[in-house]
JSON list of C-alpha atoms in Angstrom, two decimals:
[
{"chain": "A", "resi": 340, "resn": "UNK", "atom": "CA", "xyz": [76.21, 93.15, 36.28]},
{"chain": "A", "resi": 341, "resn": "UNK", "atom": "CA", "xyz": [72.48, 93.53, 35.69]},
{"chain": "A", "resi": 342, "resn": "UNK", "atom": "CA", "xyz": [70.85, 96.92, 36.14]},
{"chain": "A", "resi": 343, "resn": "UNK", "atom": "CA", "xyz": [67.47, 98.33, 35.06]},
{"chain": "A", "resi": 344, "resn": "UNK", "atom": "CA", "xyz": [67.34, 99.49, 31.44]},
{"chain": "A", "resi": 345, "resn": "UNK", "atom": "CA", "xyz": [64.80, 100.77, 28.97]},
{"chain": "A", "resi": 346, "resn": "UNK", "atom": "CA", "xyz": [64.78, 98.10, 26.27]},
{"chain": "A", "resi": 347, "resn": "UNK", "atom": "CA", "xyz": [63.81, 100.52, 23.50]},
{"chain": "A", "resi": 348, "resn": "UNK", "atom": "CA", "xyz": [66.78, 102.76, 24.34]},
{"chain": "A", "resi": 349, "resn": "UNK", "atom": "CA", "xyz": [69.09, 99.73, 24.12]},
{"chain": "A", "resi": 350, "resn": "UNK", "atom": "CA", "xyz": [67.60, 98.84, 20.71]},
{"chain": "A", "resi": 351, "resn": "UNK", "atom": "CA", "xyz": [68.15, 102.38, 19.43]},
{"chain": "A", "resi": 352, "resn": "UNK", "atom": "CA", "xyz": [71.70, 102.38, 20.80]},
{"chain": "A", "resi": 353, "resn": "UNK", "atom": "CA", "xyz": [72.41, 99.07, 19.03]},
{"chain": "A", "resi": 354, "resn": "UNK", "atom": "CA", "xyz": [71.03, 100.15, 15.65]},
{"chain": "A", "resi": 355, "resn": "UNK", "atom": "CA", "xyz": [72.50, 103.67, 15.53]},
{"chain": "A", "resi": 356, "resn": "UNK", "atom": "CA", "xyz": [76.03, 102.61, 14.42]},
{"chain": "A", "resi": 357, "resn": "UNK", "atom": "CA", "xyz": [74.68, 100.63, 11.44]},
{"chain": "A", "resi": 358, "resn": "UNK", "atom": "CA", "xyz": [72.13, 103.16, 10.11]},
{"chain": "A", "resi": 359, "resn": "UNK", "atom": "CA", "xyz": [74.68, 104.31, 7.51]},
{"chain": "A", "resi": 360, "resn": "UNK", "atom": "CA", "xyz": [75.01, 100.74, 6.25]},
{"chain": "A", "resi": 361, "resn": "UNK", "atom": "CA", "xyz": [71.24, 100.64, 5.71]},
{"chain": "A", "resi": 362, "resn": "UNK", "atom": "CA", "xyz": [71.55, 103.80, 3.59]},
{"chain": "A", "resi": 363, "resn": "UNK", "atom": "CA", "xyz": [74.45, 102.33, 1.60]},
{"chain": "A", "resi": 364, "resn": "UNK", "atom": "CA", "xyz": [72.45, 99.18, 0.88]},
{"chain": "A", "resi": 365, "resn": "UNK", "atom": "CA", "xyz": [69.25, 101.16, 0.13]},
{"chain": "A", "resi": 366, "resn": "UNK", "atom": "CA", "xyz": [67.44, 99.23, 2.85]},
{"chain": "A", "resi": 367, "resn": "UNK", "atom": "CA", "xyz": [64.77, 100.39, 5.28]},
{"chain": "A", "resi": 368, "resn": "UNK", "atom": "CA", "xyz": [64.96, 99.80, 9.02]},
{"chain": "A", "resi": 369, "resn": "UNK", "atom": "CA", "xyz": [61.46, 99.79, 10.52]},
{"chain": "A", "resi": 370, "resn": "UNK", "atom": "CA", "xyz": [61.19, 100.12, 14.30]},
{"chain": "A", "resi": 371, "resn": "UNK", "atom": "CA", "xyz": [57.93, 98.95, 15.93]},
{"chain": "A", "resi": 372, "resn": "UNK", "atom": "CA", "xyz": [58.81, 99.50, 19.59]},
{"chain": "A", "resi": 373, "resn": "UNK", "atom": "CA", "xyz": [56.04, 99.14, 22.17]},
{"chain": "A", "resi": 374, "resn": "UNK", "atom": "CA", "xyz": [55.74, 102.36, 24.11]},
{"chain": "A", "resi": 375, "resn": "UNK", "atom": "CA", "xyz": [55.98, 102.67, 27.89]},
{"chain": "A", "resi": 376, "resn": "UNK", "atom": "CA", "xyz": [57.77, 99.36, 28.41]},
{"chain": "A", "resi": 377, "resn": "UNK", "atom": "CA", "xyz": [58.72, 98.59, 32.02]},
{"chain": "A", "resi": 378, "resn": "UNK", "atom": "CA", "xyz": [62.47, 98.43, 32.69]},
{"chain": "A", "resi": 379, "resn": "UNK", "atom": "CA", "xyz": [64.28, 95.17, 32.07]},
{"chain": "A", "resi": 380, "resn": "UNK", "atom": "CA", "xyz": [67.06, 94.04, 34.40]},
{"chain": "A", "resi": 381, "resn": "UNK", "atom": "CA", "xyz": [70.01, 93.06, 32.22]},
{"chain": "A", "resi": 382, "resn": "UNK", "atom": "CA", "xyz": [73.59, 93.73, 31.27]},
{"chain": "A", "resi": 383, "resn": "UNK", "atom": "CA", "xyz": [72.91, 96.69, 28.98]},
{"chain": "A", "resi": 384, "resn": "UNK", "atom": "CA", "xyz": [76.20, 96.42, 27.08]},
{"chain": "A", "resi": 385, "resn": "UNK", "atom": "CA", "xyz": [75.63, 92.75, 26.29]},
{"chain": "A", "resi": 386, "resn": "UNK", "atom": "CA", "xyz": [72.03, 93.38, 25.23]},
{"chain": "A", "resi": 387, "resn": "UNK", "atom": "CA", "xyz": [73.21, 96.08, 22.80]},
{"chain": "A", "resi": 388, "resn": "UNK", "atom": "CA", "xyz": [75.63, 93.45, 21.42]},
{"chain": "A", "resi": 389, "resn": "UNK", "atom": "CA", "xyz": [72.74, 90.97, 20.96]},
{"chain": "A", "resi": 390, "resn": "UNK", "atom": "CA", "xyz": [70.50, 93.41, 19.08]},
{"chain": "A", "resi": 391, "resn": "UNK", "atom": "CA", "xyz": [73.38, 94.79, 17.01]},
{"chain": "A", "resi": 392, "resn": "UNK", "atom": "CA", "xyz": [74.37, 91.30, 15.92]},
{"chain": "A", "resi": 393, "resn": "UNK", "atom": "CA", "xyz": [70.83, 90.26, 14.97]},
{"chain": "A", "resi": 394, "resn": "UNK", "atom": "CA", "xyz": [70.12, 93.47, 13.04]},
{"chain": "A", "resi": 395, "resn": "UNK", "atom": "CA", "xyz": [73.55, 93.29, 11.37]},
{"chain": "A", "resi": 396, "resn": "UNK", "atom": "CA", "xyz": [72.82, 89.72, 10.22]},
{"chain": "A", "resi": 397, "resn": "UNK", "atom": "CA", "xyz": [69.41, 90.77, 8.89]},
{"chain": "A", "resi": 398, "resn": "UNK", "atom": "CA", "xyz": [71.10, 93.56, 6.94]},
{"chain": "A", "resi": 399, "resn": "UNK", "atom": "CA", "xyz": [73.68, 91.17, 5.47]},
{"chain": "A", "resi": 400, "resn": "UNK", "atom": "CA", "xyz": [71.24, 88.51, 4.33]},
{"chain": "A", "resi": 401, "resn": "UNK", "atom": "CA", "xyz": [68.66, 90.90, 2.86]},
{"chain": "A", "resi": 402, "resn": "UNK", "atom": "CA", "xyz": [69.17, 92.08, -0.74]},
{"chain": "A", "resi": 403, "resn": "UNK", "atom": "CA", "xyz": [69.56, 95.78, -1.49]},
{"chain": "A", "resi": 404, "resn": "UNK", "atom": "CA", "xyz": [66.24, 97.59, -1.26]},
{"chain": "A", "resi": 405, "resn": "UNK", "atom": "CA", "xyz": [64.84, 95.20, 1.37]},
{"chain": "A", "resi": 406, "resn": "UNK", "atom": "CA", "xyz": [63.44, 95.86, 4.82]},
{"chain": "A", "resi": 407, "resn": "UNK", "atom": "CA", "xyz": [64.45, 94.91, 8.35]},
{"chain": "A", "resi": 408, "resn": "UNK", "atom": "CA", "xyz": [61.93, 95.20, 11.18]},
{"chain": "A", "resi": 409, "resn": "UNK", "atom": "CA", "xyz": [62.76, 95.43, 14.88]},
{"chain": "A", "resi": 410, "resn": "UNK", "atom": "CA", "xyz": [59.89, 94.96, 17.33]},
{"chain": "A", "resi": 411, "resn": "UNK", "atom": "CA", "xyz": [59.71, 95.03, 21.13]},
{"chain": "A", "resi": 412, "resn": "UNK", "atom": "CA", "xyz": [56.82, 94.07, 23.38]},
{"chain": "A", "resi": 413, "resn": "UNK", "atom": "CA", "xyz": [56.02, 93.22, 26.98]},
{"chain": "A", "resi": 414, "resn": "UNK", "atom": "CA", "xyz": [54.17, 89.98, 27.67]},
{"chain": "A", "resi": 415, "resn": "UNK", "atom": "CA", "xyz": [53.43, 87.50, 30.43]},
{"chain": "A", "resi": 416, "resn": "UNK", "atom": "CA", "xyz": [53.80, 83.75, 30.05]},
{"chain": "A", "resi": 417, "resn": "UNK", "atom": "CA", "xyz": [53.87, 80.62, 32.19]},
{"chain": "A", "resi": 418, "resn": "UNK", "atom": "CA", "xyz": [57.31, 79.75, 30.81]},
{"chain": "A", "resi": 419, "resn": "UNK", "atom": "CA", "xyz": [60.00, 79.73, 33.55]},
{"chain": "A", "resi": 420, "resn": "UNK", "atom": "CA", "xyz": [63.34, 81.47, 32.91]},
{"chain": "A", "resi": 421, "resn": "UNK", "atom": "CA", "xyz": [65.99, 79.41, 31.11]},
{"chain": "A", "resi": 422, "resn": "UNK", "atom": "CA", "xyz": [68.46, 77.56, 33.33]},
{"chain": "A", "resi": 423, "resn": "UNK", "atom": "CA", "xyz": [71.41, 75.38, 32.36]},
{"chain": "A", "resi": 424, "resn": "UNK", "atom": "CA", "xyz": [69.87, 72.53, 34.41]},
{"chain": "A", "resi": 425, "resn": "UNK", "atom": "CA", "xyz": [66.58, 72.73, 32.50]},
{"chain": "A", "resi": 426, "resn": "UNK", "atom": "CA", "xyz": [68.42, 72.80, 29.17]},
{"chain": "A", "resi": 427, "resn": "UNK", "atom": "CA", "xyz": [70.31, 69.58, 29.88]},
{"chain": "A", "resi": 428, "resn": "UNK", "atom": "CA", "xyz": [67.47, 67.59, 31.43]},
{"chain": "A", "resi": 429, "resn": "UNK", "atom": "CA", "xyz": [65.22, 65.65, 29.02]},
{"chain": "A", "resi": 430, "resn": "UNK", "atom": "CA", "xyz": [61.48, 66.15, 28.76]},
{"chain": "A", "resi": 431, "resn": "UNK", "atom": "CA", "xyz": [59.20, 69.13, 28.49]},
{"chain": "A", "resi": 432, "resn": "UNK", "atom": "CA", "xyz": [59.84, 72.39, 30.30]},
{"chain": "A", "resi": 433, "resn": "UNK", "atom": "CA", "xyz": [57.63, 72.67, 33.42]},
{"chain": "A", "resi": 434, "resn": "UNK", "atom": "CA", "xyz": [55.35, 75.70, 33.55]},
{"chain": "A", "resi": 435, "resn": "UNK", "atom": "CA", "xyz": [55.11, 78.19, 36.38]},
{"chain": "A", "resi": 436, "resn": "UNK", "atom": "CA", "xyz": [51.91, 78.48, 38.42]},
{"chain": "A", "resi": 437, "resn": "UNK", "atom": "CA", "xyz": [51.43, 82.16, 37.63]},
{"chain": "A", "resi": 438, "resn": "UNK", "atom": "CA", "xyz": [52.40, 84.26, 34.56]},
{"chain": "A", "resi": 439, "resn": "UNK", "atom": "CA", "xyz": [55.89, 85.78, 34.60]},
{"chain": "A", "resi": 440, "resn": "UNK", "atom": "CA", "xyz": [56.88, 89.10, 32.96]},
{"chain": "A", "resi": 441, "resn": "UNK", "atom": "CA", "xyz": [58.97, 88.90, 29.79]},
{"chain": "A", "resi": 442, "resn": "UNK", "atom": "CA", "xyz": [60.25, 91.20, 27.08]},
{"chain": "A", "resi": 443, "resn": "UNK", "atom": "CA", "xyz": [60.29, 90.03, 23.49]},
{"chain": "A", "resi": 444, "resn": "UNK", "atom": "CA", "xyz": [62.54, 91.35, 20.75]},
{"chain": "A", "resi": 445, "resn": "UNK", "atom": "CA", "xyz": [61.79, 90.29, 17.18]},
{"chain": "A", "resi": 446, "resn": "UNK", "atom": "CA", "xyz": [64.19, 91.02, 14.31]},
{"chain": "A", "resi": 447, "resn": "UNK", "atom": "CA", "xyz": [62.48, 90.23, 11.01]},
{"chain": "A", "resi": 448, "resn": "UNK", "atom": "CA", "xyz": [63.78, 90.71, 7.49]},
{"chain": "A", "resi": 449, "resn": "UNK", "atom": "CA", "xyz": [62.82, 90.35, 3.83]},
{"chain": "A", "resi": 450, "resn": "UNK", "atom": "CA", "xyz": [65.99, 88.42, 3.10]},
{"chain": "A", "resi": 451, "resn": "UNK", "atom": "CA", "xyz": [66.97, 85.11, 1.54]},
{"chain": "A", "resi": 452, "resn": "UNK", "atom": "CA", "xyz": [65.73, 83.04, 4.48]},
{"chain": "A", "resi": 453, "resn": "UNK", "atom": "CA", "xyz": [67.30, 80.06, 6.23]},
{"chain": "A", "resi": 454, "resn": "UNK", "atom": "CA", "xyz": [66.99, 76.45, 5.11]},
{"chain": "A", "resi": 455, "resn": "UNK", "atom": "CA", "xyz": [65.07, 74.16, 7.46]},
{"chain": "A", "resi": 456, "resn": "UNK", "atom": "CA", "xyz": [68.16, 71.94, 7.78]},
{"chain": "A", "resi": 457, "resn": "UNK", "atom": "CA", "xyz": [70.27, 74.91, 8.96]},
{"chain": "A", "resi": 458, "resn": "UNK", "atom": "CA", "xyz": [67.76, 76.27, 11.49]},
{"chain": "A", "resi": 459, "resn": "UNK", "atom": "CA", "xyz": [68.72, 73.73, 14.18]},
{"chain": "A", "resi": 460, "resn": "UNK", "atom": "CA", "xyz": [72.43, 74.55, 13.91]},
{"chain": "A", "resi": 461, "resn": "UNK", "atom": "CA", "xyz": [72.83, 78.27, 13.27]},
{"chain": "A", "resi": 462, "resn": "UNK", "atom": "CA", "xyz": [73.35, 78.97, 16.98]},
{"chain": "A", "resi": 463, "resn": "UNK", "atom": "CA", "xyz": [76.27, 76.49, 17.15]},
{"chain": "A", "resi": 464, "resn": "UNK", "atom": "CA", "xyz": [79.85, 77.79, 17.19]},
{"chain": "A", "resi": 465, "resn": "UNK", "atom": "CA", "xyz": [81.56, 78.06, 13.78]},
{"chain": "A", "resi": 466, "resn": "UNK", "atom": "CA", "xyz": [78.40, 77.06, 11.89]},
{"chain": "A", "resi": 467, "resn": "UNK", "atom": "CA", "xyz": [77.83, 78.98, 8.64]},
{"chain": "A", "resi": 468, "resn": "UNK", "atom": "CA", "xyz": [74.46, 78.54, 6.95]},
{"chain": "A", "resi": 469, "resn": "UNK", "atom": "CA", "xyz": [74.35, 77.92, 3.22]},
{"chain": "A", "resi": 470, "resn": "UNK", "atom": "CA", "xyz": [77.24, 77.35, 0.86]},
{"chain": "A", "resi": 471, "resn": "UNK", "atom": "CA", "xyz": [80.40, 79.14, 1.99]},
{"chain": "A", "resi": 472, "resn": "UNK", "atom": "CA", "xyz": [81.39, 79.84, -1.64]},
{"chain": "A", "resi": 473, "resn": "UNK", "atom": "CA", "xyz": [78.28, 82.02, -1.98]},
{"chain": "A", "resi": 474, "resn": "UNK", "atom": "CA", "xyz": [79.34, 84.31, 0.87]},
{"chain": "A", "resi": 475, "resn": "UNK", "atom": "CA", "xyz": [81.16, 87.58, 0.23]},
{"chain": "A", "resi": 476, "resn": "UNK", "atom": "CA", "xyz": [83.91, 88.88, 2.48]},
{"chain": "A", "resi": 477, "resn": "UNK", "atom": "CA", "xyz": [82.37, 92.30, 3.18]},
{"chain": "A", "resi": 478, "resn": "UNK", "atom": "CA", "xyz": [81.19, 93.05, 6.71]},
{"chain": "A", "resi": 479, "resn": "UNK", "atom": "CA", "xyz": [77.82, 94.51, 5.65]},
{"chain": "A", "resi": 480, "resn": "UNK", "atom": "CA", "xyz": [77.74, 93.48, 2.00]},
{"chain": "A", "resi": 481, "resn": "UNK", "atom": "CA", "xyz": [75.02, 91.13, 0.85]},
{"chain": "A", "resi": 482, "resn": "UNK", "atom": "CA", "xyz": [75.72, 87.56, 2.05]},
{"chain": "A", "resi": 483, "resn": "UNK", "atom": "CA", "xyz": [78.71, 88.82, 4.06]},
{"chain": "A", "resi": 484, "resn": "UNK", "atom": "CA", "xyz": [80.64, 85.99, 5.71]},
{"chain": "A", "resi": 485, "resn": "UNK", "atom": "CA", "xyz": [81.61, 85.98, 9.38]},
{"chain": "A", "resi": 486, "resn": "UNK", "atom": "CA", "xyz": [83.52, 83.63, 11.67]},
{"chain": "A", "resi": 487, "resn": "UNK", "atom": "CA", "xyz": [80.37, 81.72, 12.60]},
{"chain": "A", "resi": 488, "resn": "UNK", "atom": "CA", "xyz": [80.53, 82.90, 16.20]},
{"chain": "A", "resi": 489, "resn": "UNK", "atom": "CA", "xyz": [78.00, 85.75, 16.26]},
{"chain": "A", "resi": 490, "resn": "UNK", "atom": "CA", "xyz": [74.80, 83.77, 16.86]},
{"chain": "A", "resi": 491, "resn": "UNK", "atom": "CA", "xyz": [76.52, 81.39, 19.29]},
{"chain": "A", "resi": 492, "resn": "UNK", "atom": "CA", "xyz": [77.63, 84.39, 21.38]},
{"chain": "A", "resi": 493, "resn": "UNK", "atom": "CA", "xyz": [74.15, 85.92, 21.13]},
{"chain": "A", "resi": 494, "resn": "UNK", "atom": "CA", "xyz": [72.57, 82.67, 22.34]},
{"chain": "A", "resi": 495, "resn": "UNK", "atom": "CA", "xyz": [75.05, 82.48, 25.25]},
{"chain": "A", "resi": 496, "resn": "UNK", "atom": "CA", "xyz": [74.25, 86.03, 26.38]},
{"chain": "A", "resi": 497, "resn": "UNK", "atom": "CA", "xyz": [70.50, 85.44, 26.15]},
{"chain": "A", "resi": 498, "resn": "UNK", "atom": "CA", "xyz": [70.73, 82.13, 28.03]},
{"chain": "A", "resi": 499, "resn": "UNK", "atom": "CA", "xyz": [72.78, 83.81, 30.78]},
{"chain": "A", "resi": 500, "resn": "UNK", "atom": "CA", "xyz": [69.89, 86.26, 31.16]},
{"chain": "A", "resi": 501, "resn": "UNK", "atom": "CA", "xyz": [67.45, 83.36, 31.56]},
{"chain": "A", "resi": 502, "resn": "UNK", "atom": "CA", "xyz": [66.05, 83.92, 28.08]},
{"chain": "A", "resi": 503, "resn": "UNK", "atom": "CA", "xyz": [65.79, 81.98, 24.85]},
{"chain": "A", "resi": 504, "resn": "UNK", "atom": "CA", "xyz": [66.23, 82.65, 21.14]},
{"chain": "A", "resi": 505, "resn": "UNK", "atom": "CA", "xyz": [64.82, 80.87, 18.12]},
{"chain": "A", "resi": 506, "resn": "UNK", "atom": "CA", "xyz": [64.44, 81.48, 14.40]},
{"chain": "A", "resi": 507, "resn": "UNK", "atom": "CA", "xyz": [61.45, 81.10, 12.09]},
{"chain": "A", "resi": 508, "resn": "UNK", "atom": "CA", "xyz": [61.86, 80.98, 8.32]},
{"chain": "A", "resi": 509, "resn": "UNK", "atom": "CA", "xyz": [60.00, 79.35, 5.46]},
{"chain": "A", "resi": 510, "resn": "UNK", "atom": "CA", "xyz": [63.35, 78.26, 3.99]},
{"chain": "A", "resi": 511, "resn": "UNK", "atom": "CA", "xyz": [66.30, 79.48, 1.94]},
{"chain": "A", "resi": 512, "resn": "UNK", "atom": "CA", "xyz": [65.24, 81.06, -1.36]},
{"chain": "A", "resi": 513, "resn": "UNK", "atom": "CA", "xyz": [67.47, 83.85, -2.79]},
{"chain": "A", "resi": 514, "resn": "UNK", "atom": "CA", "xyz": [65.01, 84.52, -5.62]},
{"chain": "A", "resi": 515, "resn": "UNK", "atom": "CA", "xyz": [61.74, 84.91, -3.68]},
{"chain": "A", "resi": 516, "resn": "UNK", "atom": "CA", "xyz": [63.24, 86.05, -0.36]},
{"chain": "A", "resi": 517, "resn": "UNK", "atom": "CA", "xyz": [60.90, 84.54, 2.26]},
{"chain": "A", "resi": 518, "resn": "UNK", "atom": "CA", "xyz": [62.85, 86.27, 5.06]},
{"chain": "A", "resi": 519, "resn": "UNK", "atom": "CA", "xyz": [63.63, 85.21, 8.61]},
{"chain": "A", "resi": 520, "resn": "UNK", "atom": "CA", "xyz": [62.37, 86.18, 12.06]},
{"chain": "A", "resi": 521, "resn": "UNK", "atom": "CA", "xyz": [64.62, 85.93, 15.12]},
{"chain": "A", "resi": 522, "resn": "UNK", "atom": "CA", "xyz": [62.69, 85.91, 18.39]},
{"chain": "A", "resi": 523, "resn": "UNK", "atom": "CA", "xyz": [64.36, 86.76, 21.72]},
{"chain": "A", "resi": 524, "resn": "UNK", "atom": "CA", "xyz": [62.41, 86.14, 24.92]},
{"chain": "A", "resi": 525, "resn": "UNK", "atom": "CA", "xyz": [63.92, 87.68, 28.08]},
{"chain": "A", "resi": 526, "resn": "UNK", "atom": "CA", "xyz": [62.58, 87.50, 31.64]},
{"chain": "A", "resi": 527, "resn": "UNK", "atom": "CA", "xyz": [62.14, 91.03, 32.96]},
{"chain": "A", "resi": 528, "resn": "UNK", "atom": "CA", "xyz": [64.19, 90.28, 36.08]},
{"chain": "A", "resi": 529, "resn": "UNK", "atom": "CA", "xyz": [66.85, 87.94, 34.64]},
{"chain": "A", "resi": 530, "resn": "UNK", "atom": "CA", "xyz": [67.39, 84.23, 35.16]},
{"chain": "A", "resi": 531, "resn": "UNK", "atom": "CA", "xyz": [67.77, 82.26, 38.38]},
{"chain": "A", "resi": 532, "resn": "UNK", "atom": "CA", "xyz": [71.39, 81.33, 37.61]},
{"chain": "A", "resi": 533, "resn": "UNK", "atom": "CA", "xyz": [72.40, 84.64, 36.04]},
{"chain": "A", "resi": 534, "resn": "UNK", "atom": "CA", "xyz": [76.12, 85.23, 36.45]},
{"chain": "A", "resi": 535, "resn": "UNK", "atom": "CA", "xyz": [77.70, 87.80, 34.16]},
{"chain": "A", "resi": 536, "resn": "UNK", "atom": "CA", "xyz": [81.31, 88.83, 34.56]}
]
């Protein structure tokens, strides 16, 4: 069920349980949240899950002493909300005739980055980027391994809200740590075919 929420409050709610992990890893969480954001209509619980997953991943793939940034902003764009029909039909996405209100969440880190070859697949179920042997088994330890479902679930939740997610990274480099940026774009009023159970 979608109800009005303050996006910054959802972000703070999502990051609060993992603040201790940032301390343990000697990492810094930097919040750049745009003030006086209008409410977003969403499933608050699911949105907390989205942000928590993205920040948790940033924590895992950033070496000790690194930084994770979370940013929120309001913007208007001609991009229509995501629909399943639009995703399966070939060709370019049609634009709307007038700008529509969106919220953007960006989770950026100073971590090991993501290889170009992996960037197209990391939102697929059971896909694990990099070499599995390099992953540790700890939940928040550096390079912690998961089941490969987190980003697929995140993408599903965002798509159900009419939004989209993508990643930007210069590549995978554990020595120089180019980092990654995950961008979430959410229509303020949800998608046209939004059905959340």
